[in-house]
Short mmCIF file of C-alpha atoms and ligand atoms in Angstrom, two decimals:
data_model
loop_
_atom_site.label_atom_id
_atom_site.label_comp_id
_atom_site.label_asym_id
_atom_site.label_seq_id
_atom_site.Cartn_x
_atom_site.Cartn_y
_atom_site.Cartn_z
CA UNK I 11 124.43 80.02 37.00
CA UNK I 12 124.80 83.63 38.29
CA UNK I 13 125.95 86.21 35.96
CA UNK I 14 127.15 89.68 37.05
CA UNK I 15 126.89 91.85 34.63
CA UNK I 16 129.48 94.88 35.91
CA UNK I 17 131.46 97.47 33.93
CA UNK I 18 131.86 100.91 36.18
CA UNK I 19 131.64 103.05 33.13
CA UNK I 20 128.16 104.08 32.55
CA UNK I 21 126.02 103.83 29.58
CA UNK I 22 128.20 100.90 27.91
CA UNK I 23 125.05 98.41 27.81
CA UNK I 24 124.87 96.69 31.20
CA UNK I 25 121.30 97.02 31.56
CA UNK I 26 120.01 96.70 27.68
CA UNK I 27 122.53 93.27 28.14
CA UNK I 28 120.89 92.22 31.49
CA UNK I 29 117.10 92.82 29.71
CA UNK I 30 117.98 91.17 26.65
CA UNK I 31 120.02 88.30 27.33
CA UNK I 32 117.60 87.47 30.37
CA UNK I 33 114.76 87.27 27.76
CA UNK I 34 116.01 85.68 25.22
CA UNK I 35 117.28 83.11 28.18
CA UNK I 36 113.81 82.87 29.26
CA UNK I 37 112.14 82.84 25.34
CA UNK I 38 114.43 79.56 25.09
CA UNK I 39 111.96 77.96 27.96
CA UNK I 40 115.20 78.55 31.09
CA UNK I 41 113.48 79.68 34.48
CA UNK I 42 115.45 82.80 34.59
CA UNK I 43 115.49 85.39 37.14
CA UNK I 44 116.68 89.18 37.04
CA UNK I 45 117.76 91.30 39.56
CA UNK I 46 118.04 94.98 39.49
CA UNK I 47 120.87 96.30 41.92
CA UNK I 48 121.20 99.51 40.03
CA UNK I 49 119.27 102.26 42.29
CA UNK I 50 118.84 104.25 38.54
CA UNK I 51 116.17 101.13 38.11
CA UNK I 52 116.81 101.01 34.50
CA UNK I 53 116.06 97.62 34.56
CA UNK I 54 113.06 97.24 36.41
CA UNK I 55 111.25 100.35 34.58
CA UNK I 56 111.43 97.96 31.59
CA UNK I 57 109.20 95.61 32.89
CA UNK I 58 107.31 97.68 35.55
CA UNK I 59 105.30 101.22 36.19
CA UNK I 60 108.69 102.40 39.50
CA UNK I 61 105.35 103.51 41.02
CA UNK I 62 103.99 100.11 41.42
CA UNK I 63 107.24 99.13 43.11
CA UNK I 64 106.67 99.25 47.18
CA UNK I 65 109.42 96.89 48.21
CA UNK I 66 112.84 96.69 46.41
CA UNK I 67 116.48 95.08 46.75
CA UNK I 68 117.35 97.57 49.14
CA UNK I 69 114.77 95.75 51.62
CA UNK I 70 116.33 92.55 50.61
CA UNK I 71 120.01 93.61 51.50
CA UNK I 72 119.79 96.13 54.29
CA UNK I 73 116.72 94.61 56.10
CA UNK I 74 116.70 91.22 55.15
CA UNK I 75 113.48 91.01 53.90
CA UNK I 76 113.52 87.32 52.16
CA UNK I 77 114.02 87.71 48.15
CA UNK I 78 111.26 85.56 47.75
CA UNK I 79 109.06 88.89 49.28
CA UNK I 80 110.08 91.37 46.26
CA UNK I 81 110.33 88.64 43.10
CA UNK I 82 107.35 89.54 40.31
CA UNK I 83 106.67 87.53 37.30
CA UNK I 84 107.17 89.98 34.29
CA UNK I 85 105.25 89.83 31.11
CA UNK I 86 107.56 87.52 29.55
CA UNK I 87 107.35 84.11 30.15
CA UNK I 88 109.93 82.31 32.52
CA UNK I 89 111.05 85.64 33.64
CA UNK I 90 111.19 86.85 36.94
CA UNK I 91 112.63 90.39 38.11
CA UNK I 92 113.78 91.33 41.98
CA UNK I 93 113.39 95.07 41.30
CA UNK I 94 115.06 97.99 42.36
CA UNK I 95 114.23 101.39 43.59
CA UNK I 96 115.94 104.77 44.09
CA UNK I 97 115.97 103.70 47.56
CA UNK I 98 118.55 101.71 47.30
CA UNK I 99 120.96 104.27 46.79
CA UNK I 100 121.19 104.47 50.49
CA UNK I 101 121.99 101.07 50.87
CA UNK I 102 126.25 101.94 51.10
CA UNK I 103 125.47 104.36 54.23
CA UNK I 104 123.27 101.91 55.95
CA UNK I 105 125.29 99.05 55.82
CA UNK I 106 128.10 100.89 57.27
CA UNK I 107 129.92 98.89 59.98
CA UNK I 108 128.17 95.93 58.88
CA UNK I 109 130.60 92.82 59.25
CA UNK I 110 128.53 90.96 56.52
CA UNK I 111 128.22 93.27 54.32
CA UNK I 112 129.66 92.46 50.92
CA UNK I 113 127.81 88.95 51.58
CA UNK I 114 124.15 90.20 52.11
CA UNK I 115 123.09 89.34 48.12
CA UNK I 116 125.38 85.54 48.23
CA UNK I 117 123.12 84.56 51.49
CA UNK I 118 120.25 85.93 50.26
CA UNK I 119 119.93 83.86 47.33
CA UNK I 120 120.87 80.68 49.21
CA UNK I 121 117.09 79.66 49.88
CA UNK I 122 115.90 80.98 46.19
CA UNK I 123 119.12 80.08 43.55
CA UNK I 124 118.05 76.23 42.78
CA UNK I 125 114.75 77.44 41.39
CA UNK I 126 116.35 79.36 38.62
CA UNK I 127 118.68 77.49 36.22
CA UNK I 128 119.90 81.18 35.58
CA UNK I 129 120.02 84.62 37.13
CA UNK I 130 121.06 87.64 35.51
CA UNK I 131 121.92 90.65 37.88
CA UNK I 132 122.41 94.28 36.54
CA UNK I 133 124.46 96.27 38.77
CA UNK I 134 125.21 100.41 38.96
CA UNK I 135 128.39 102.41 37.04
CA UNK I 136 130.25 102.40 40.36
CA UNK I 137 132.75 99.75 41.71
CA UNK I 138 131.41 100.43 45.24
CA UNK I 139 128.81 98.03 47.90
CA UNK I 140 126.31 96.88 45.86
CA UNK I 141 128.46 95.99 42.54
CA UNK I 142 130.87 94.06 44.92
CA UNK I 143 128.06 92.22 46.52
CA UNK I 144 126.80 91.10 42.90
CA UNK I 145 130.48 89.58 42.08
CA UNK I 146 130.71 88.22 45.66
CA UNK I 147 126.88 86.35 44.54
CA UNK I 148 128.05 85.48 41.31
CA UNK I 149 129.07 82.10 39.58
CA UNK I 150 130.28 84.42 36.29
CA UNK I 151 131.19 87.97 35.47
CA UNK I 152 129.99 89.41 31.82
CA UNK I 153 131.35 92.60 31.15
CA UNK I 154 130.31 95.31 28.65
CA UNK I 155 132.79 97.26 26.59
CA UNK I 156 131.22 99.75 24.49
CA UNK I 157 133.00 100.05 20.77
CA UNK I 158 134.17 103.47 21.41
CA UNK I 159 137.67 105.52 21.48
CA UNK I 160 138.14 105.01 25.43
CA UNK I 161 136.82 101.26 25.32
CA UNK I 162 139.41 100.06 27.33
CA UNK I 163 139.85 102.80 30.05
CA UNK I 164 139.21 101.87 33.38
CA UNK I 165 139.24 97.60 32.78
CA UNK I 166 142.13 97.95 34.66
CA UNK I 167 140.75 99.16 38.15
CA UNK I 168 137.52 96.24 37.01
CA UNK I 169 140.14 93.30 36.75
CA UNK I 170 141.53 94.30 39.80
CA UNK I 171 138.06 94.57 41.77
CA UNK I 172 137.87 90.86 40.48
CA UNK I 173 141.15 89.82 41.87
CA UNK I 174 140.01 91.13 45.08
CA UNK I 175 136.89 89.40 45.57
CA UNK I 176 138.47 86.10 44.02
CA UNK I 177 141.21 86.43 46.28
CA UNK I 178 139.39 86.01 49.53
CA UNK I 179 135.54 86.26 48.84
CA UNK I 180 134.63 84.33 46.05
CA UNK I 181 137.62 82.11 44.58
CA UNK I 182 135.35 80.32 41.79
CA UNK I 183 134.42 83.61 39.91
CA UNK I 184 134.78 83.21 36.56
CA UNK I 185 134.87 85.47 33.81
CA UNK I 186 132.60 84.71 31.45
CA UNK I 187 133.50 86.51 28.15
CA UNK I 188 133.42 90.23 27.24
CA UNK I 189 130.76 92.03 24.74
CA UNK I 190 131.08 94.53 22.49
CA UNK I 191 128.43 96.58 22.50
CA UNK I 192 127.21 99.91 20.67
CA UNK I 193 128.97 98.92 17.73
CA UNK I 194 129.07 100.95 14.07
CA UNK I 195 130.43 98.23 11.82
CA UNK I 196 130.93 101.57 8.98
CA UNK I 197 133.58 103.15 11.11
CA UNK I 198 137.36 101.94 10.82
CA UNK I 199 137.53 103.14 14.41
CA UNK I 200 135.51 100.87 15.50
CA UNK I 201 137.41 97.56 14.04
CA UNK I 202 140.24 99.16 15.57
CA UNK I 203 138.83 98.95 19.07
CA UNK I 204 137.58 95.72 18.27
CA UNK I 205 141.22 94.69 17.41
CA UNK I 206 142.65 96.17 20.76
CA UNK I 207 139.74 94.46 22.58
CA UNK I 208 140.43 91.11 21.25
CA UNK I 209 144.26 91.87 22.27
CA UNK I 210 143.35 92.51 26.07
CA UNK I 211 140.60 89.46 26.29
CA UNK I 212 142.22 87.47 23.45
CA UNK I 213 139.12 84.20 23.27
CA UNK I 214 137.36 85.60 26.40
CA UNK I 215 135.90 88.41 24.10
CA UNK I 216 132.34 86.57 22.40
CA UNK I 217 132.26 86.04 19.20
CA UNK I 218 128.70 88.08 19.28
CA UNK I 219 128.79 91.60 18.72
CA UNK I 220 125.83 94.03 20.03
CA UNK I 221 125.14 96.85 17.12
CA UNK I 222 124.03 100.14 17.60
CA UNK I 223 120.53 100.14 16.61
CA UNK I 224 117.52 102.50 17.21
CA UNK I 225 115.49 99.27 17.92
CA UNK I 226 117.56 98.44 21.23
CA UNK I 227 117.29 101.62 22.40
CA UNK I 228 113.73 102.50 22.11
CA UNK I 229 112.34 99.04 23.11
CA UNK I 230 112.74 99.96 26.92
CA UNK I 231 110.51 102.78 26.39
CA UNK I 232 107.41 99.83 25.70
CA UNK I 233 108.15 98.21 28.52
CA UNK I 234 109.22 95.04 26.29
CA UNK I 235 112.57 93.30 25.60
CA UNK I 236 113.94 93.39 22.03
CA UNK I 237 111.95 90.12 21.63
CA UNK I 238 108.44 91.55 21.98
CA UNK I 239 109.13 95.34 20.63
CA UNK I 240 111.19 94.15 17.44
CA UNK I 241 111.62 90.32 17.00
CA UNK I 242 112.91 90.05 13.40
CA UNK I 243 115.58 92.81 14.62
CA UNK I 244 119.17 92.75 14.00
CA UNK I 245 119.27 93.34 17.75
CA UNK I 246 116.86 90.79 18.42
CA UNK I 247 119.19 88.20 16.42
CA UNK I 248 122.41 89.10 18.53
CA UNK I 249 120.77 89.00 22.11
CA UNK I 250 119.91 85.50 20.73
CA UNK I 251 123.23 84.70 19.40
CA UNK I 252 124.86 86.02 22.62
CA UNK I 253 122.34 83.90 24.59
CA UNK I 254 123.34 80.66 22.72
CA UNK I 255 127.30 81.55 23.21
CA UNK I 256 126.13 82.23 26.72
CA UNK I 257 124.51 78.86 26.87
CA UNK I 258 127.61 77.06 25.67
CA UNK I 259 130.15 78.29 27.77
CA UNK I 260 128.94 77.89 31.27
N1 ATP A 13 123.11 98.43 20.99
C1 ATP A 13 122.58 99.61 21.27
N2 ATP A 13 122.14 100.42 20.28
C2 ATP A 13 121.60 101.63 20.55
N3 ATP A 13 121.44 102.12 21.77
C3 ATP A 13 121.85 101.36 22.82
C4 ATP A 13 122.43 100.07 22.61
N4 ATP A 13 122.76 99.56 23.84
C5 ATP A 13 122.39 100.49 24.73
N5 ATP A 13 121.85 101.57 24.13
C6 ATP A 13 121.35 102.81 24.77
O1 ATP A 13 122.46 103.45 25.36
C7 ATP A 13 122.09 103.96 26.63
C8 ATP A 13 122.94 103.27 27.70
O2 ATP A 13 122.68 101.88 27.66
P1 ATP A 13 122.41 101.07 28.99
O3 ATP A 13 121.43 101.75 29.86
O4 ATP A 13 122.14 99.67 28.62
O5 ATP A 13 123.87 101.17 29.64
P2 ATP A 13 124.31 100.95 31.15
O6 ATP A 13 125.72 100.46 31.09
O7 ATP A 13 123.32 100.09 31.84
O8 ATP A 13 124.24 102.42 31.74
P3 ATP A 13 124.40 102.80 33.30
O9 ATP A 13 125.85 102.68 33.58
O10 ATP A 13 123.90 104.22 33.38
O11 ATP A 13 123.57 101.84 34.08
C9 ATP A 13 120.61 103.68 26.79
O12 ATP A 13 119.90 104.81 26.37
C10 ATP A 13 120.37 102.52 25.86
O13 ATP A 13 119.04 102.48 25.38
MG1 MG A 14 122.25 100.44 33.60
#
């Protein structure tokens, strides 16, 4: 299983999703690798000092350095992260021209994919290069909508990215469900959006619903997932429910 996590919006969740649900994958004993394709490295400063990090994704895609090279074992157990740099920013411009390009992530992962049972791959707020590769890699798309007044804008220009790639690229991309995130269950607006949400995605939208909590958004900030900065968390107990949901549908 390969899950994309994309949503070209910024700051809806994509990377507090990708830490979390990789975790709590890994907590339940699955060999679980993440990779970081966001050059903002969000990710991979949750696990690692950026300063310790010498060789990134953007080696892996734009001079094939085997993924095998980059992988470190993070502090949690079962969990493996491909990290990223600000380096990899540059990746677009340097694989200019490049016939293979929106493949370089799907063949690197040939050699490496049947030692994970999942992988979990963060990707930047742009629908450009490096979030195509990820969808071209992936077995299923999860997409982030933040609970907020312009939840849905932009899911339009997503889907049709997806059509795109399934169209020619990668015809067995699934979508995987959708997840509410940053949600205030006190405000009316926000069962509103939920409402309109459910109306776009109708069953694809999980049944788990990410609050906004102070816990989940400090716990980057100690280097640990929601599972080792706050276990008995609210947050803690919906990365696990979404992990479960996760677990049953694919
Ligand atoms: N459930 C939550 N409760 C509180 N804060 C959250 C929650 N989810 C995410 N945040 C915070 O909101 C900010 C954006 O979240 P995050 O980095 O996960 O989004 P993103 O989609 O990866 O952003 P980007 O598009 O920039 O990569 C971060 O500061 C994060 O800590
Ligand atoms: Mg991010």
């Amino acid at each position: 299983m390969i899950i994309t996590i994309a949503n070209q919006k910024g700051g809806v969740g994509k990377t507090t999703t990708a830490i979390n649900l990789s975790a709590a994958l890994a907590h339940t004993g699955v060999r679980t690798l993440l990779i970081d394709l966001d050059p903002q490295s969000n990710t991979t400063m949750s696990f690692l000092d950026p300063r310790n990090v010498d060789r990134s994704m953007y080696e892996v895609l734009v001079e094939n350095l085997p993924l095998t090279d980059i992988i470190v074992a993070t502090s949690v157990a079962n969990l493996d992260l491909a990290p990223s740099r600000i380096s990899l920013a540059k990746t677009e411009s340097a694989l200019v021209g490049e016939f293979d390009a929106p493949f370089r992530l799907k063949d690197r992962l040939a050699g490496i994919a049947e030692r994970y049972e999942f992988i979990i791959i963060d990707t930047p707020p742009t629908l450009g290069l490096i979030t195509v590769n990820a969808m071209v890699a992936a077995t299923h798309l999860l997409i982030p909508i933040q609970s907020s007044y312009f939840a849905l804008e932009g899911t339009d220009d997503l889907l049709e990215t997806v059509e795109k790639i399934k169209a020619r690229a990668n015809p067995d991309l699934q979508l995987l469900g959708v997840l509410i995130t940053l949600y205030d269950k006190r405000t009316l607006l926000a069962k509103d959006i939920h409402e309109q949400i459910v109306k776009v995605f109708e069953d694809k939208v999980f049944a788990t619903i990410i609050s906004r909590s102070v816990r989940l958004e400090e716990s980057p900030a100690y280097r640990a997932s929601i599972f080792e900065h706050a276990p008995a968390s609210t947050g803690a107990a919906e990365y696990y429910a979404l992990c479960e949901e996760v677990i049953a549908r694919v």
